[in-house]
């Protein structure tokens, strides 16, 4: 069976500090991978998606970046966090054909 | 996909009543129509989906109906229960595209 791991579950970071959130998928190969951000009480904003190693499509450039160094690993990064980067970050994967999306447990990021 | 709106944004119903949430999309090539449920602080999870060759699908107390001509599909929940309280998202998708865009979300409150 397939599983998705996302960590950490919670994170408190000072403004201006770097960020690295990691997501890995097990039990499948060549998945589509996604990063979403959800502000409190708001919807799911698509940040990045990837259909293969090294292939990253950006929806919201801002000060965030994503990388896919391995087939089932997706990393969200920032060099300098802003207060507005606070939120609930969700990683997700879907089959290469694109149907149901499976979400990780999420990371609640608070920038102080 | 692309422009995806949900109505209403919030919905309160008495326990036992029915709830209907509508999702309107702009991409006429969309052919996969899922609904996700997100409980407070949790990850979104698929609850029901439908493909464009089917007009309606039912699974116990939940059902999804599709109107491709008008480009909208709806989630129907009958005999609502307190555990149905959550935020619901639609996410219409087109085969061959991988940009998984979620609707604006609907917060459902079931009052006991």
Short mmCIF file of C-alpha atoms in Angstrom, two decimals:
data_model
loop_
_atom_site.label_atom_id
_atom_site.label_comp_id
_atom_site.label_asym_id
_atom_site.label_seq_id
_atom_site.Cartn_x
_atom_site.Cartn_y
_atom_site.Cartn_z
CA UNK A 1 0.00 0.00 0.00
CA UNK A 2 1.01 3.60 -0.48
CA UNK A 3 1.88 5.97 2.34
CA UNK A 4 2.94 9.59 2.49
CA UNK A 5 5.14 11.01 5.19
CA UNK A 6 5.44 14.70 5.94
CA UNK A 7 7.45 16.28 8.70
CA UNK A 8 7.68 18.04 11.02
CA UNK A 9 4.09 18.22 12.25
CA UNK A 10 4.59 21.64 13.85
CA UNK A 11 7.28 24.25 13.46
CA UNK A 12 7.89 27.66 14.97
CA UNK A 13 10.46 29.75 13.13
CA UNK A 14 11.65 33.37 13.48
CA UNK A 15 11.21 35.85 10.66
CA UNK A 16 14.17 35.73 8.30
CA UNK A 17 15.13 32.15 9.10
CA UNK A 18 15.30 29.42 6.43
CA UNK A 19 12.72 26.69 5.95
CA UNK A 20 12.87 23.11 4.77
CA UNK A 21 9.83 20.84 4.79
CA UNK A 22 10.17 17.32 3.50
CA UNK A 23 7.65 14.91 2.06
CA UNK A 24 8.21 11.33 0.94
CA UNK A 25 5.91 8.79 -0.65
CA UNK A 26 6.26 5.03 -0.32
CA UNK A 27 4.73 2.19 -2.27
CA UNK A 28 4.44 3.80 -5.68
CA UNK A 29 6.68 5.16 -8.40
CA UNK A 30 6.56 8.31 -10.52
CA UNK A 31 3.79 9.99 -8.52
CA UNK A 32 2.60 13.51 -9.13
CA UNK A 33 3.59 15.57 -6.09
CA UNK A 34 2.04 18.75 -4.71
CA UNK A 35 2.63 21.39 -2.05
CA UNK A 36 -0.35 23.37 -0.75
CA UNK A 37 -0.66 26.11 1.85
CA UNK A 38 -3.76 26.71 3.89
CA UNK A 39 -4.16 29.90 5.91
CA UNK A 40 -6.38 29.70 8.99
CA UNK A 41 -9.97 29.14 7.95
CA UNK A 42 -9.13 29.42 4.28
CA UNK A 43 -8.85 27.24 1.20
CA UNK A 44 -6.06 25.14 -0.25
CA UNK A 45 -3.63 27.24 -2.26
CA UNK A 46 -1.52 25.28 -4.73
CA UNK A 47 2.12 26.33 -4.40
CA UNK A 48 4.07 23.82 -6.50
CA UNK A 49 3.52 20.60 -8.35
CA UNK A 50 5.86 18.10 -9.96
CA UNK A 51 5.29 15.33 -12.51
CA UNK A 52 8.85 13.97 -12.38
CA UNK A 53 12.33 14.29 -10.92
CA UNK A 54 13.63 17.81 -11.36
CA UNK A 55 10.35 19.01 -12.91
CA UNK A 56 8.77 21.73 -10.80
CA UNK A 57 5.86 23.95 -11.75
CA UNK A 58 5.36 27.03 -9.64
CA UNK A 59 1.99 28.60 -9.00
CA UNK A 60 2.98 31.11 -6.34
CA UNK A 61 6.68 32.11 -6.68
CA UNK A 62 6.99 34.53 -3.77
CA UNK A 63 9.89 33.56 -1.51
CA UNK A 64 9.27 29.82 -1.58
CA UNK A 65 10.87 27.16 -3.75
CA UNK A 66 10.46 23.43 -4.23
CA UNK A 67 12.73 20.63 -5.32
CA UNK A 68 12.33 16.98 -6.20
CA UNK A 69 15.76 15.37 -5.81
CA UNK A 70 14.37 11.83 -5.93
CA UNK A 71 11.30 10.24 -7.49
CA UNK A 72 9.33 10.10 -4.25
CA UNK A 73 10.78 13.05 -2.36
CA UNK A 74 9.45 16.58 -2.49
CA UNK A 75 11.00 19.44 -0.53
CA UNK A 76 9.61 22.92 0.16
CA UNK A 77 12.15 25.59 1.03
CA UNK A 78 12.58 29.22 1.81
CA UNK A 79 15.75 31.22 2.35
CA UNK A 80 14.07 33.85 4.53
CA UNK A 81 10.67 33.38 6.09
CA UNK A 82 8.09 36.15 6.29
CA UNK A 83 5.28 36.50 8.81
CA UNK A 84 2.85 35.88 5.95
CA UNK A 85 4.36 32.43 5.40
CA UNK A 86 2.58 31.14 8.49
CA UNK A 87 0.01 28.49 7.73
CA UNK A 88 -0.77 24.83 7.36
CA UNK A 89 1.39 23.23 4.67
CA UNK A 90 0.18 20.06 3.03
CA UNK A 91 2.03 17.73 0.75
CA UNK A 92 -0.01 15.47 -1.53
CA UNK A 93 0.51 12.86 -4.22
CA UNK A 94 -1.61 11.35 -6.97
CA UNK A 95 -1.15 8.63 -9.57
CA UNK A 96 0.61 9.70 -12.73
CA UNK A 97 -2.73 9.54 -14.57
CA UNK A 98 -4.12 12.09 -12.14
CA UNK A 99 -7.15 11.20 -10.04
CA UNK A 100 -7.49 11.08 -6.26
CA UNK A 101 -5.03 13.16 -4.27
CA UNK A 102 -3.63 11.69 -1.04
CA UNK A 103 -2.48 14.15 1.57
CA UNK A 104 0.22 14.05 4.20
CA UNK A 105 -0.61 14.93 7.79
CA UNK A 106 0.46 18.53 7.26
CA UNK A 107 2.93 20.90 8.91
CA UNK A 108 1.64 23.79 10.96
CA UNK A 109 4.19 26.58 10.50
CA UNK A 110 4.17 29.64 12.71
CA UNK A 111 6.56 32.44 11.82
CA UNK A 112 7.22 34.73 14.78
CA UNK B 1 -10.26 22.93 -13.17
CA UNK B 2 -8.77 26.44 -13.16
CA UNK B 3 -11.46 28.81 -11.81
CA UNK B 4 -13.31 26.78 -9.21
CA UNK B 5 -15.93 28.26 -6.91
CA UNK B 6 -18.07 26.75 -4.22
CA UNK B 7 -21.35 27.92 -2.78
CA UNK B 8 -22.23 28.50 -0.08
CA UNK B 9 -19.01 29.31 1.78
CA UNK B 10 -20.66 28.37 5.10
CA UNK B 11 -23.70 26.26 5.78
CA UNK B 12 -25.46 25.46 9.04
CA UNK B 13 -28.10 22.75 9.20
CA UNK B 14 -29.99 20.99 11.93
CA UNK B 15 -29.04 17.40 12.60
CA UNK B 16 -31.08 15.13 10.37
CA UNK B 17 -31.58 17.75 7.66
CA UNK B 18 -29.96 17.64 4.21
CA UNK B 19 -27.06 19.74 2.97
CA UNK B 20 -26.15 20.63 -0.59
CA UNK B 21 -22.90 22.22 -1.73
CA UNK B 22 -22.37 23.37 -5.30
CA UNK B 23 -19.09 23.56 -7.20
CA UNK B 24 -18.78 25.61 -10.38
CA UNK B 25 -15.79 25.27 -12.69
CA UNK B 26 -14.60 26.92 -15.90
CA UNK B 27 -12.65 24.23 -17.77
CA UNK B 28 -15.09 22.43 -20.06
CA UNK B 29 -12.52 19.63 -20.54
CA UNK B 30 -12.75 18.61 -16.87
CA UNK B 31 -13.71 14.96 -16.57
CA UNK B 32 -13.05 13.95 -12.96
CA UNK B 33 -15.10 15.47 -10.14
CA UNK B 34 -14.15 14.64 -6.55
CA UNK B 35 -15.25 15.95 -3.18
CA UNK B 36 -12.92 16.07 -0.18
CA UNK B 37 -13.72 16.43 3.50
CA UNK B 38 -11.34 18.15 5.90
CA UNK B 39 -12.01 17.88 9.60
CA UNK B 40 -10.54 20.50 11.90
CA UNK B 41 -6.74 20.28 11.99
CA UNK B 42 -6.69 17.21 9.77
CA UNK B 43 -5.76 16.45 6.19
CA UNK B 44 -8.38 16.53 3.39
CA UNK B 45 -9.66 13.10 2.38
CA UNK B 46 -11.67 11.98 -0.62
CA UNK B 47 -15.26 11.09 0.22
CA UNK B 48 -16.84 10.64 -3.19
CA UNK B 49 -16.01 11.20 -6.84
CA UNK B 50 -17.66 10.96 -10.23
CA UNK B 51 -16.48 10.82 -13.82
CA UNK B 52 -17.95 12.70 -16.74
CA UNK B 53 -19.70 9.68 -18.21
CA UNK B 54 -21.91 9.41 -15.12
CA UNK B 55 -24.53 11.93 -13.99
CA UNK B 56 -24.98 10.82 -10.41
CA UNK B 57 -23.29 8.60 -7.85
CA UNK B 58 -24.45 7.69 -4.37
CA UNK B 59 -22.67 6.18 -1.39
CA UNK B 60 -24.90 5.74 1.64
CA UNK B 61 -25.78 9.26 2.89
CA UNK B 62 -23.66 11.15 0.38
CA UNK B 63 -24.19 11.66 -3.33
CA UNK B 64 -22.65 13.69 -6.11
CA UNK B 65 -24.53 14.99 -9.15
CA UNK B 66 -22.94 16.39 -12.28
CA UNK B 67 -24.21 18.87 -14.85
CA UNK B 68 -21.49 19.11 -17.50
CA UNK B 69 -23.48 21.44 -19.72
CA UNK B 70 -23.72 24.01 -16.96
CA UNK B 71 -20.25 23.14 -15.63
CA UNK B 72 -21.16 22.45 -12.06
CA UNK B 73 -21.45 19.49 -9.72
CA UNK B 74 -22.93 19.19 -6.27
CA UNK B 75 -22.41 17.27 -3.05
CA UNK B 76 -25.56 16.08 -1.29
CA UNK B 77 -25.52 14.89 2.31
CA UNK B 78 -28.74 13.46 3.73
CA UNK B 79 -29.64 12.80 7.37
CA UNK B 80 -26.74 14.95 8.51
CA UNK B 81 -24.94 14.07 11.71
CA UNK B 82 -22.60 16.12 13.94
CA UNK B 83 -19.60 14.22 12.56
CA UNK B 84 -20.41 15.62 9.12
CA UNK B 85 -19.26 19.02 10.42
CA UNK B 86 -16.12 19.85 8.43
CA UNK B 87 -14.87 21.87 5.48
CA UNK B 88 -15.69 20.37 2.10
CA UNK B 89 -13.66 20.98 -1.06
CA UNK B 90 -14.31 20.15 -4.68
CA UNK B 91 -11.41 19.70 -7.11
CA UNK B 92 -12.44 19.19 -10.76
CA UNK B 93 -9.63 17.74 -12.84
CA UNK B 94 -8.89 17.22 -16.52
CA UNK B 95 -7.16 14.02 -17.64
CA UNK B 96 -3.63 14.70 -18.77
CA UNK B 97 -3.30 17.81 -16.66
CA UNK B 98 -1.78 17.71 -13.23
CA UNK B 99 -2.62 21.07 -11.75
CA UNK B 100 -4.89 19.97 -8.93
CA UNK B 101 -6.89 23.10 -8.06
CA UNK B 102 -9.27 22.98 -5.12
CA UNK B 103 -12.42 24.98 -4.72
CA UNK B 104 -12.81 27.77 -2.21
CA UNK B 105 -14.24 25.43 0.42
CA UNK B 106 -17.54 25.19 2.30
CA UNK B 107 -17.69 25.03 6.07
CA UNK B 108 -20.59 22.81 7.12
CA UNK B 109 -21.88 22.95 10.67
CA UNK B 110 -24.39 20.37 11.79
CA UNK B 111 -26.25 21.58 14.85
CA UNK B 112 -27.33 18.94 17.35
#
